[in-house]
Short mmCIF file of C-alpha atoms in Angstrom, two decimals:
data_model
loop_
_atom_site.label_atom_id
_atom_site.label_comp_id
_atom_site.label_asym_id
_atom_site.label_seq_id
_atom_site.Cartn_x
_atom_site.Cartn_y
_atom_site.Cartn_z
CA UNK A 1 26.03 -16.99 -34.10
CA UNK A 2 22.99 -19.24 -34.37
CA UNK A 3 20.22 -20.03 -31.89
CA UNK A 4 18.07 -23.12 -31.81
CA UNK A 5 14.33 -22.47 -32.06
CA UNK A 6 11.52 -25.02 -31.97
CA UNK A 7 9.38 -25.35 -35.05
CA UNK A 8 6.17 -27.18 -35.70
CA UNK A 9 5.84 -29.97 -38.26
CA UNK A 10 5.07 -27.31 -40.83
CA UNK A 11 7.46 -24.45 -41.52
CA UNK A 12 6.85 -20.86 -40.38
CA UNK A 13 5.93 -19.44 -43.78
CA UNK A 14 3.06 -21.92 -43.98
CA UNK A 15 1.98 -21.35 -40.37
CA UNK A 16 1.72 -17.63 -41.13
CA UNK A 17 -0.60 -18.28 -44.09
CA UNK A 18 -2.80 -21.08 -42.69
CA UNK A 19 -5.85 -20.54 -44.91
CA UNK A 20 -3.71 -21.33 -47.92
CA UNK A 21 -1.55 -24.14 -46.58
CA UNK A 22 -3.11 -25.85 -43.55
CA UNK A 23 -6.20 -28.03 -43.52
CA UNK A 24 -9.08 -26.48 -41.60
CA UNK A 25 -9.20 -29.44 -39.23
CA UNK A 26 -5.60 -28.84 -38.15
CA UNK A 27 -5.50 -25.05 -38.20
CA UNK A 28 -6.31 -24.37 -34.57
CA UNK A 29 -3.97 -27.04 -33.24
CA UNK A 30 -1.16 -25.38 -35.19
CA UNK A 31 -2.19 -21.84 -34.21
CA UNK A 32 -2.45 -22.82 -30.54
CA UNK A 33 1.16 -24.00 -30.54
CA UNK A 34 2.77 -21.27 -32.62
CA UNK A 35 4.40 -17.99 -31.73
CA UNK A 36 4.18 -14.64 -33.52
CA UNK A 37 6.81 -15.70 -36.09
CA UNK A 38 5.16 -19.01 -36.96
CA UNK A 39 7.67 -21.08 -34.99
CA UNK A 40 6.82 -23.34 -32.08
CA UNK A 41 6.20 -21.73 -28.71
CA UNK A 42 9.39 -21.90 -26.66
CA UNK A 43 7.84 -21.94 -23.19
CA UNK A 44 8.35 -25.40 -21.66
CA UNK A 45 5.33 -27.46 -20.68
CA UNK A 46 2.26 -29.07 -22.17
CA UNK A 47 -0.43 -27.17 -24.07
CA UNK A 48 -4.12 -28.00 -23.79
CA UNK A 49 -6.79 -25.73 -25.27
CA UNK A 50 -8.40 -24.19 -22.19
CA UNK A 51 -12.11 -24.70 -21.67
CA UNK A 52 -14.06 -22.26 -19.56
CA UNK A 53 -17.33 -21.80 -17.78
CA UNK A 54 -18.68 -18.73 -16.02
CA UNK A 55 -18.92 -18.66 -12.26
CA UNK A 56 -21.24 -16.51 -10.20
CA UNK A 57 -20.93 -12.78 -10.72
CA UNK A 58 -18.22 -11.37 -8.46
CA UNK A 59 -18.88 -7.68 -7.81
CA UNK A 60 -18.93 -6.24 -11.35
CA UNK A 61 -17.96 -9.26 -13.41
CA UNK A 62 -17.93 -13.01 -13.69
CA UNK A 63 -14.82 -14.89 -12.65
CA UNK A 64 -14.10 -17.40 -15.38
CA UNK A 65 -13.48 -20.96 -14.21
CA UNK A 66 -11.17 -23.17 -16.26
CA UNK A 67 -12.30 -26.76 -16.65
CA UNK A 68 -10.77 -29.90 -18.16
CA UNK A 69 -7.05 -30.35 -18.82
CA UNK A 70 -4.86 -27.48 -17.65
CA UNK A 71 -1.83 -26.43 -19.66
CA UNK A 72 1.42 -26.62 -17.72
CA UNK A 73 3.19 -24.03 -19.86
CA UNK A 74 3.32 -20.33 -18.98
CA UNK A 75 0.79 -17.97 -20.54
CA UNK A 76 -0.59 -14.57 -19.63
CA UNK A 77 -3.05 -14.76 -16.77
CA UNK A 78 -2.03 -18.24 -15.63
CA UNK A 79 -0.47 -19.16 -12.29
CA UNK A 80 2.31 -21.21 -13.91
CA UNK A 81 5.69 -19.48 -13.48
CA UNK A 82 7.60 -18.68 -16.68
CA UNK A 83 10.95 -20.06 -17.68
CA UNK A 84 13.89 -18.08 -16.29
CA UNK A 85 15.33 -15.88 -19.03
CA UNK A 86 16.85 -13.32 -16.65
CA UNK A 87 19.43 -13.79 -15.28
CA UNK A 88 20.94 -15.69 -18.18
CA UNK A 89 23.83 -15.74 -20.61
CA UNK A 90 24.07 -12.64 -22.78
CA UNK A 91 25.93 -12.52 -26.08
CA UNK A 92 25.74 -11.51 -29.72
CA UNK A 93 28.14 -12.14 -32.58
CA UNK A 94 29.89 -9.16 -34.13
CA UNK A 95 28.13 -9.51 -37.48
CA UNK A 96 24.65 -10.46 -36.29
CA UNK A 97 21.61 -8.30 -37.19
CA UNK A 98 20.83 -7.93 -33.47
CA UNK A 99 24.35 -6.62 -32.79
CA UNK A 100 24.00 -4.12 -35.63
CA UNK A 101 20.79 -2.71 -34.15
CA UNK A 102 22.21 -2.58 -30.62
CA UNK A 103 25.24 -0.73 -31.98
CA UNK A 104 22.81 1.77 -33.53
CA UNK A 105 21.17 2.17 -30.13
CA UNK A 106 24.59 2.79 -28.55
CA UNK A 107 25.22 5.44 -31.21
CA UNK A 108 21.93 7.14 -30.25
CA UNK A 109 20.39 6.48 -33.67
CA UNK A 110 16.61 6.40 -34.09
CA UNK A 111 15.49 2.87 -34.90
CA UNK A 112 13.55 2.12 -38.07
CA UNK A 113 10.62 -0.26 -38.42
CA UNK A 114 12.97 -2.93 -39.78
CA UNK A 115 15.36 -2.40 -36.86
CA UNK A 116 12.56 -2.97 -34.37
CA UNK A 117 11.38 -6.10 -36.17
CA UNK A 118 14.97 -7.38 -36.04
CA UNK A 119 15.06 -6.98 -32.25
CA UNK A 120 11.91 -9.08 -31.95
CA UNK A 121 13.65 -11.95 -33.76
CA UNK A 122 16.12 -12.38 -30.89
CA UNK A 123 16.43 -15.78 -29.27
CA UNK A 124 18.73 -17.34 -26.72
CA UNK A 125 21.57 -15.14 -25.41
CA UNK A 126 20.56 -12.31 -27.75
CA UNK A 127 17.34 -11.83 -25.75
CA UNK A 128 19.47 -11.18 -22.68
CA UNK A 129 21.69 -8.80 -24.64
CA UNK A 130 18.63 -6.71 -25.52
CA UNK A 131 17.38 -6.89 -21.93
CA UNK A 132 20.74 -5.67 -20.63
CA UNK A 133 20.69 -2.65 -22.95
CA UNK A 134 17.09 -1.89 -21.97
CA UNK A 135 17.84 -2.15 -18.27
CA UNK A 136 20.84 0.15 -18.57
CA UNK A 137 18.62 2.69 -20.34
CA UNK A 138 16.08 2.28 -17.53
CA UNK A 139 18.77 3.00 -14.95
CA UNK A 140 19.89 6.10 -16.86
CA UNK A 141 16.34 7.41 -17.28
CA UNK A 142 14.72 6.76 -13.90
CA UNK A 143 17.27 5.11 -11.63
CA UNK A 144 16.66 1.92 -9.67
CA UNK A 145 13.45 2.81 -7.83
CA UNK A 146 10.40 0.68 -8.65
CA UNK A 147 7.14 2.63 -8.44
CA UNK A 148 3.46 1.90 -7.94
CA UNK A 149 0.26 3.92 -7.61
CA UNK A 150 -2.60 3.40 -5.15
CA UNK A 151 -5.65 3.35 -7.38
CA UNK A 152 -9.06 1.83 -7.90
CA UNK A 153 -10.60 0.65 -11.15
CA UNK A 154 -14.23 1.61 -11.68
CA UNK A 155 -15.67 -0.15 -14.73
CA UNK A 156 -19.12 1.43 -14.79
CA UNK A 157 -20.79 -0.82 -17.38
CA UNK A 158 -20.07 -4.01 -19.28
CA UNK A 159 -22.77 -3.30 -21.88
CA UNK A 160 -21.20 -2.36 -25.19
CA UNK A 161 -22.46 -1.85 -28.73
CA UNK A 162 -19.03 -2.48 -30.24
CA UNK A 163 -17.90 -5.92 -31.36
CA UNK A 164 -14.26 -6.27 -30.37
CA UNK A 165 -13.48 -9.91 -31.01
CA UNK A 166 -10.95 -10.22 -28.19
CA UNK A 167 -13.04 -8.82 -25.34
CA UNK A 168 -14.25 -11.24 -22.69
CA UNK A 169 -15.63 -8.46 -20.49
CA UNK A 170 -18.26 -6.50 -22.40
CA UNK A 171 -21.74 -7.84 -23.04
CA UNK A 172 -23.87 -7.04 -26.06
CA UNK A 173 -27.14 -8.35 -27.45
CA UNK A 174 -25.47 -11.52 -28.76
CA UNK A 175 -23.57 -12.27 -25.56
CA UNK A 176 -25.87 -11.41 -22.68
CA UNK A 177 -25.52 -14.88 -21.21
CA UNK A 178 -21.89 -15.47 -22.11
CA UNK A 179 -20.24 -14.51 -18.82
CA UNK A 180 -22.07 -12.84 -15.99
CA UNK A 181 -24.91 -10.36 -16.00
CA UNK A 182 -24.96 -7.04 -17.86
CA UNK A 183 -24.74 -4.12 -15.44
CA UNK A 184 -24.67 -0.33 -15.36
CA UNK A 185 -23.55 1.50 -12.24
CA UNK A 186 -25.51 4.58 -11.22
CA UNK A 187 -23.75 7.90 -10.72
CA UNK A 188 -24.27 7.42 -6.98
CA UNK A 189 -22.61 3.98 -7.19
CA UNK A 190 -19.62 5.46 -9.01
CA UNK A 191 -19.35 8.35 -6.56
CA UNK A 192 -19.48 6.00 -3.58
CA UNK A 193 -16.67 3.85 -4.98
CA UNK A 194 -14.56 6.93 -5.57
CA UNK A 195 -15.26 8.12 -2.02
CA UNK A 196 -14.29 4.70 -0.63
CA UNK A 197 -11.09 4.72 -2.67
CA UNK A 198 -10.11 8.13 -1.33
CA UNK A 199 -10.85 7.04 2.25
CA UNK A 200 -8.64 3.96 1.72
CA UNK A 201 -5.76 6.15 0.65
CA UNK A 202 -6.03 5.84 -3.12
CA UNK A 203 -4.71 8.77 -5.11
CA UNK A 204 -6.29 7.75 -8.44
CA UNK A 205 -9.45 6.24 -9.85
CA UNK A 206 -9.44 4.77 -13.33
CA UNK A 207 -12.77 5.06 -15.14
CA UNK A 208 -13.68 3.06 -18.21
CA UNK A 209 -16.42 0.82 -19.51
CA UNK A 210 -18.34 -0.35 -22.52
CA UNK A 211 -20.03 1.97 -25.00
CA UNK A 212 -23.60 1.75 -23.70
CA UNK A 213 -26.27 2.45 -26.35
CA UNK A 214 -28.05 4.89 -24.03
CA UNK A 215 -25.01 7.09 -23.33
CA UNK A 216 -24.73 10.55 -24.78
CA UNK A 217 -21.54 12.56 -24.55
CA UNK A 218 -22.69 14.32 -21.41
CA UNK A 219 -22.65 11.00 -19.54
CA UNK A 220 -18.86 11.06 -19.25
CA UNK A 221 -18.96 14.65 -18.03
CA UNK A 222 -21.59 13.69 -15.45
CA UNK A 223 -19.43 10.76 -14.27
CA UNK A 224 -16.43 13.06 -13.91
CA UNK A 225 -18.45 15.59 -11.92
CA UNK A 226 -19.76 12.81 -9.67
CA UNK A 227 -16.28 11.49 -8.92
CA UNK A 228 -14.78 14.93 -8.40
CA UNK A 229 -17.59 15.91 -6.01
CA UNK A 230 -17.29 12.70 -4.01
CA UNK A 231 -13.48 12.59 -3.88
CA UNK A 232 -12.07 16.11 -4.41
CA UNK A 233 -8.42 15.15 -3.93
CA UNK A 234 -8.34 12.12 -6.19
CA UNK A 235 -6.79 12.06 -9.68
CA UNK A 236 -9.43 11.16 -12.26
CA UNK A 237 -7.79 8.97 -14.90
CA UNK A 238 -10.58 8.19 -17.25
CA UNK A 239 -12.14 7.25 -20.55
CA UNK A 240 -10.54 5.52 -23.49
CA UNK A 241 -10.02 7.16 -26.86
CA UNK A 242 -13.06 5.21 -28.06
CA UNK A 243 -15.24 6.64 -25.28
CA UNK A 244 -13.93 10.17 -25.89
CA UNK A 245 -14.42 9.92 -29.66
CA UNK A 246 -17.94 8.52 -29.27
CA UNK A 247 -18.86 11.12 -26.66
CA UNK A 248 -17.73 13.99 -28.87
CA UNK A 249 -19.46 12.48 -31.90
CA UNK A 250 -22.78 12.03 -30.08
CA UNK A 251 -22.70 15.71 -29.04
CA UNK A 252 -21.49 16.96 -32.41
CA UNK A 253 -18.39 18.51 -30.83
CA UNK A 254 -14.76 18.43 -31.92
CA UNK A 255 -12.29 16.56 -29.74
CA UNK A 256 -10.52 19.62 -28.35
CA UNK A 257 -13.80 21.24 -27.26
CA UNK A 258 -15.11 18.04 -25.70
CA UNK A 259 -11.87 17.21 -23.90
CA UNK A 260 -11.74 20.79 -22.63
CA UNK A 261 -15.18 20.33 -21.07
CA UNK A 262 -14.07 17.07 -19.47
CA UNK A 263 -11.00 18.77 -18.06
CA UNK A 264 -13.17 21.56 -16.62
CA UNK A 265 -15.35 18.88 -15.00
CA UNK A 266 -12.30 17.42 -13.28
CA UNK A 267 -10.74 14.90 -15.67
CA UNK A 268 -6.98 14.72 -15.11
CA UNK A 269 -5.64 12.22 -17.68
CA UNK A 270 -6.60 9.50 -20.18
CA UNK A 271 -5.67 5.81 -20.21
CA UNK A 272 -4.18 4.44 -23.41
CA UNK A 273 -6.61 1.56 -23.71
CA UNK A 274 -8.56 1.08 -26.95
CA UNK A 275 -5.18 1.18 -28.70
CA UNK A 276 -4.88 -2.62 -28.87
CA UNK A 277 -2.50 -2.76 -31.87
CA UNK A 278 -2.12 0.46 -33.84
CA UNK A 279 -2.00 -1.25 -37.22
CA UNK A 280 -5.23 -0.93 -39.19
CA UNK A 281 -4.78 -4.24 -41.01
CA UNK A 282 -4.85 -6.00 -37.63
CA UNK A 283 -7.63 -3.79 -36.26
CA UNK A 284 -9.82 -4.76 -39.24
CA UNK A 285 -9.78 -8.32 -37.90
CA UNK A 286 -9.54 -7.71 -34.17
CA UNK A 287 -11.90 -4.76 -33.64
CA UNK A 288 -13.39 -3.84 -37.02
CA UNK A 289 -15.89 -1.25 -35.81
CA UNK A 290 -13.55 0.45 -33.35
CA UNK A 291 -11.66 3.69 -33.93
CA UNK A 292 -8.79 3.59 -36.42
CA UNK A 293 -5.13 4.13 -35.64
CA UNK A 294 -5.39 7.74 -36.84
CA UNK A 295 -8.46 8.36 -34.65
CA UNK A 296 -6.69 6.98 -31.56
CA UNK A 297 -3.69 9.19 -32.24
CA UNK A 298 -5.91 12.23 -32.92
CA UNK A 299 -7.71 11.77 -29.61
CA UNK A 300 -4.50 11.62 -27.62
CA UNK A 301 -3.01 14.54 -29.53
CA UNK A 302 -6.11 16.57 -28.66
CA UNK A 303 -5.85 15.51 -25.01
CA UNK A 304 -2.25 16.68 -24.90
CA UNK A 305 -3.28 19.96 -26.56
CA UNK A 306 -5.71 20.79 -23.75
CA UNK A 307 -3.22 19.77 -21.06
CA UNK A 308 -4.34 16.23 -20.27
CA UNK A 309 -1.64 13.59 -20.01
CA UNK A 310 -2.17 10.03 -21.21
CA UNK A 311 -0.33 6.77 -21.73
CA UNK A 312 0.43 4.28 -24.49
CA UNK A 313 -0.84 0.73 -24.19
CA UNK A 314 -0.32 -2.26 -26.46
CA UNK A 315 -2.31 -5.49 -26.34
CA UNK A 316 -0.10 -8.11 -27.96
CA UNK A 317 -0.12 -11.84 -28.63
CA UNK A 318 -3.46 -12.50 -30.34
CA UNK A 319 -3.37 -12.41 -34.16
CA UNK A 320 -0.70 -9.83 -34.96
CA UNK A 321 2.99 -10.29 -35.78
CA UNK A 322 6.23 -8.41 -34.95
CA UNK A 323 5.90 -5.87 -37.75
CA UNK A 324 2.61 -4.71 -36.23
CA UNK A 325 4.38 -4.22 -32.90
CA UNK A 326 6.99 -2.12 -34.67
CA UNK A 327 4.33 0.02 -36.38
CA UNK A 328 2.65 0.61 -33.00
CA UNK A 329 5.90 1.77 -31.43
CA UNK A 330 6.76 4.10 -34.30
CA UNK A 331 3.44 5.97 -34.55
CA UNK A 332 3.30 6.53 -30.79
CA UNK A 333 6.97 7.50 -30.65
CA UNK A 334 6.38 10.04 -33.42
CA UNK A 335 3.40 11.58 -31.62
CA UNK A 336 5.32 11.78 -28.35
CA UNK A 337 8.14 13.60 -30.11
CA UNK A 338 5.61 16.32 -31.02
CA UNK A 339 3.40 16.55 -27.91
CA UNK A 340 5.37 15.07 -25.01
CA UNK A 341 2.07 14.10 -23.40
CA UNK A 342 2.55 10.36 -22.79
CA UNK A 343 3.72 9.52 -19.27
CA UNK A 344 4.25 5.77 -19.71
CA UNK A 345 4.04 2.70 -21.90
CA UNK A 346 2.01 -0.24 -20.61
CA UNK A 347 2.36 -3.68 -22.19
CA UNK A 348 -0.83 -5.77 -22.01
CA UNK A 349 -0.28 -9.42 -22.97
CA UNK A 350 -3.40 -10.98 -24.49
CA UNK A 351 -5.25 -13.17 -21.97
CA UNK A 352 -6.76 -15.83 -24.17
CA UNK A 353 -8.72 -18.29 -22.05
CA UNK A 354 -12.21 -16.78 -22.32
CA UNK A 355 -11.58 -14.37 -25.17
CA UNK A 356 -14.17 -14.84 -27.92
CA UNK A 357 -11.61 -14.80 -30.74
CA UNK A 358 -9.63 -17.58 -29.05
CA UNK A 359 -12.77 -19.60 -28.35
CA UNK A 360 -13.57 -19.25 -32.07
CA UNK A 361 -10.13 -20.78 -32.78
CA UNK A 362 -8.92 -17.63 -34.56
CA UNK A 363 -6.16 -16.40 -32.21
CA UNK A 364 -2.98 -17.58 -30.54
CA UNK A 365 -2.90 -18.29 -26.82
CA UNK A 366 -1.28 -14.96 -26.05
CA UNK A 367 2.42 -14.15 -26.31
CA UNK A 368 5.24 -16.40 -25.23
CA UNK A 369 7.26 -15.21 -22.27
CA UNK A 370 10.19 -14.42 -24.56
CA UNK A 371 7.89 -12.19 -26.64
CA UNK A 372 6.52 -10.57 -23.49
CA UNK A 373 9.97 -9.75 -22.18
CA UNK A 374 11.05 -8.39 -25.56
CA UNK A 375 7.98 -6.13 -25.89
CA UNK A 376 8.90 -4.34 -22.67
CA UNK A 377 12.65 -4.25 -23.34
CA UNK A 378 12.19 -2.98 -26.89
CA UNK A 379 9.71 -0.37 -25.64
CA UNK A 380 12.39 0.97 -23.32
CA UNK A 381 14.83 1.16 -26.24
CA UNK A 382 12.44 2.69 -28.79
CA UNK A 383 11.04 5.32 -26.42
CA UNK A 384 14.45 6.33 -25.04
CA UNK A 385 14.47 10.04 -24.24
CA UNK A 386 10.75 10.35 -24.95
CA UNK A 387 8.80 8.12 -22.54
CA UNK A 388 10.68 7.44 -19.31
CA UNK A 389 8.32 4.98 -17.65
CA UNK A 390 7.73 1.40 -18.77
CA UNK A 391 4.98 -0.32 -16.79
CA UNK A 392 4.25 -4.03 -16.52
CA UNK A 393 0.80 -5.52 -15.90
CA UNK A 394 1.07 -7.64 -12.76
CA UNK A 395 -2.53 -8.81 -13.11
CA UNK A 396 -1.65 -10.52 -16.39
CA UNK A 397 1.90 -11.61 -15.54
CA UNK A 398 2.17 -12.68 -11.91
CA UNK A 399 5.14 -12.08 -9.63
CA UNK A 400 7.75 -14.39 -11.21
CA UNK A 401 7.37 -12.87 -14.67
CA UNK A 402 7.13 -9.37 -13.21
CA UNK A 403 10.48 -9.70 -11.44
CA UNK A 404 12.22 -10.65 -14.68
CA UNK A 405 10.66 -7.71 -16.54
CA UNK A 406 11.89 -5.35 -13.83
CA UNK A 407 15.38 -6.42 -14.91
CA UNK A 408 14.58 -5.89 -18.60
CA UNK A 409 13.73 -2.20 -18.73
CA UNK A 410 10.57 -1.87 -16.63
CA UNK A 411 10.42 0.51 -13.68
CA UNK A 412 6.74 0.56 -12.72
CA UNK A 413 4.27 -1.98 -11.34
CA UNK A 414 1.12 -0.04 -12.14
CA UNK A 415 -1.70 0.19 -9.65
CA UNK A 416 -3.28 -1.61 -6.75
CA UNK A 417 -6.45 -1.72 -8.94
CA UNK A 418 -8.69 -2.93 -6.06
CA UNK A 419 -11.56 -4.08 -8.31
CA UNK A 420 -9.88 -5.38 -11.47
CA UNK A 421 -12.44 -7.31 -13.51
CA UNK A 422 -11.55 -7.03 -17.20
CA UNK A 423 -8.60 -9.43 -17.06
CA UNK A 424 -10.56 -11.77 -14.77
CA UNK A 425 -13.39 -11.89 -17.29
CA UNK A 426 -10.88 -13.17 -19.86
CA UNK A 427 -9.62 -15.85 -17.48
CA UNK A 428 -6.71 -14.25 -15.59
CA UNK A 429 -6.15 -15.62 -12.10
CA UNK A 430 -3.79 -13.18 -10.36
CA UNK A 431 -6.50 -11.57 -8.24
CA UNK A 432 -8.42 -8.32 -8.05
CA UNK A 433 -5.88 -6.15 -6.33
CA UNK A 434 -2.44 -5.72 -4.78
CA UNK A 435 -1.43 -4.07 -1.52
CA UNK A 436 1.71 -2.15 -0.64
CA UNK A 437 2.96 -5.25 1.16
CA UNK A 438 2.32 -7.37 -1.94
CA UNK A 439 4.39 -4.99 -4.05
CA UNK A 440 7.12 -4.98 -1.40
CA UNK A 441 7.22 -8.79 -1.45
CA UNK A 442 7.50 -8.76 -5.23
CA UNK A 443 10.38 -6.28 -5.36
CA UNK A 444 12.36 -7.31 -2.26
CA UNK A 445 14.34 -10.17 -3.92
CA UNK A 446 15.65 -7.69 -6.52
CA UNK A 447 17.24 -5.41 -3.94
CA UNK A 448 15.55 -2.39 -5.53
CA UNK A 449 13.85 0.51 -3.76
CA UNK A 450 10.05 0.73 -3.87
CA UNK A 451 8.12 4.00 -3.87
CA UNK A 452 4.49 5.00 -4.08
CA UNK A 453 3.91 7.53 -6.87
CA UNK A 454 1.21 9.77 -8.23
CA UNK A 455 -0.40 9.21 -11.63
CA UNK A 456 2.00 11.72 -13.17
CA UNK A 457 5.01 9.98 -11.57
CA UNK A 458 5.61 12.45 -8.79
CA UNK A 459 6.25 11.15 -5.28
CA UNK A 460 3.00 10.58 -3.42
CA UNK A 461 2.48 13.09 -0.61
CA UNK A 462 2.14 10.38 2.02
CA UNK A 463 3.94 7.23 0.88
CA UNK A 464 3.16 4.14 2.89
CA UNK A 465 5.23 3.94 6.06
CA UNK A 466 6.85 0.65 5.04
CA UNK A 467 8.83 2.57 2.39
CA UNK A 468 10.23 5.28 4.67
CA UNK A 469 13.41 3.43 5.64
CA UNK A 470 14.21 2.28 2.11
CA UNK A 471 13.70 5.78 0.70
CA UNK A 472 15.59 7.71 3.37
#
């Protein structure tokens, strides 16, 4: 009934309150080697604090170059493969807290915050027990097909007036020389990229960027018009809750009115980014001037009211702990029960290498692989019957981790991306884009079917020919 877990030389309760118990000179060394529960990280391999330097600007962002000693352990954004958790031995004891929660799941009971926190405490064979339940729920909800969307990211500016402490992408007055050169695409630039994406077969463009000091709310409407005019058939998936809230505020409009105007201009759905962790105690440290949990929820509720779908994202593994993950799941689950407007959950493991808060020695080095797997498996369990699609982020995980998550409740690989630069700016090294063949190579060892989808999870009108045989 017990599992072995590594601990550091100081016990978890002291690791979780370092200002009180740990000398300042040792704090970062302890933080860098701890997990979200204050225990030692359980990914095998050596840990060295990554050091970075900026390379030349690559398209719209600087590729971060790691220098000095390289850690040999797995972490989000690295090329090191993770330990193999799946397949693995699965078991729980009859009287264990994990077994009690899984029995509640089997009885179709709604999980409480404490139940969710309990699931995140799983180690050893209990992790596999949770993954098995999640994967069975995945099979029941969406079958065995693994999906992907052909899309292009257009990040139109990296200039931002907000001070999110985790962001290695945006540039403000205090960071103009940190990584790369500040840029702002013109409307013609944005339109041309959308046109190129459509010509290359993309069915979606994702639009987001920093909050530029010169933007008014009409800017986002102008961008939407430009994309829609250049690529009439493409799905416009755009603008975070922060961008929407700021745009409405700068025009003096309420959210429903502003989102209605964006929809009329051609906006089709919203990404869930800007959520980070929906726990205001964490947000006060991580992104103190950003929208609150209630404001994020209000924006997405308004989007659903006017007929725009959206998704839920969670950035995890920086400074927060399992109870914050549970809070995030519950508030989004509760909103989905009312509106039904979320199409998917997307887990975004924190990429630490060039993140300012990590470089300031104030954050962990992202989640462990066990934590990453549990986030996606628990998402499948918590959102059962409400959100059918659980997406993994290949750009942060790589193919070995992605395959394991596809056996732990995930059913979607996300997009081809084409010009991904936000994760690269934080130090991720899994490339700027994926092709249909890349996705096929990733999924083939699992024996699962692969299908191209639309943003709203319908079958794409013209799926790539390589899928025709497997889908017949």
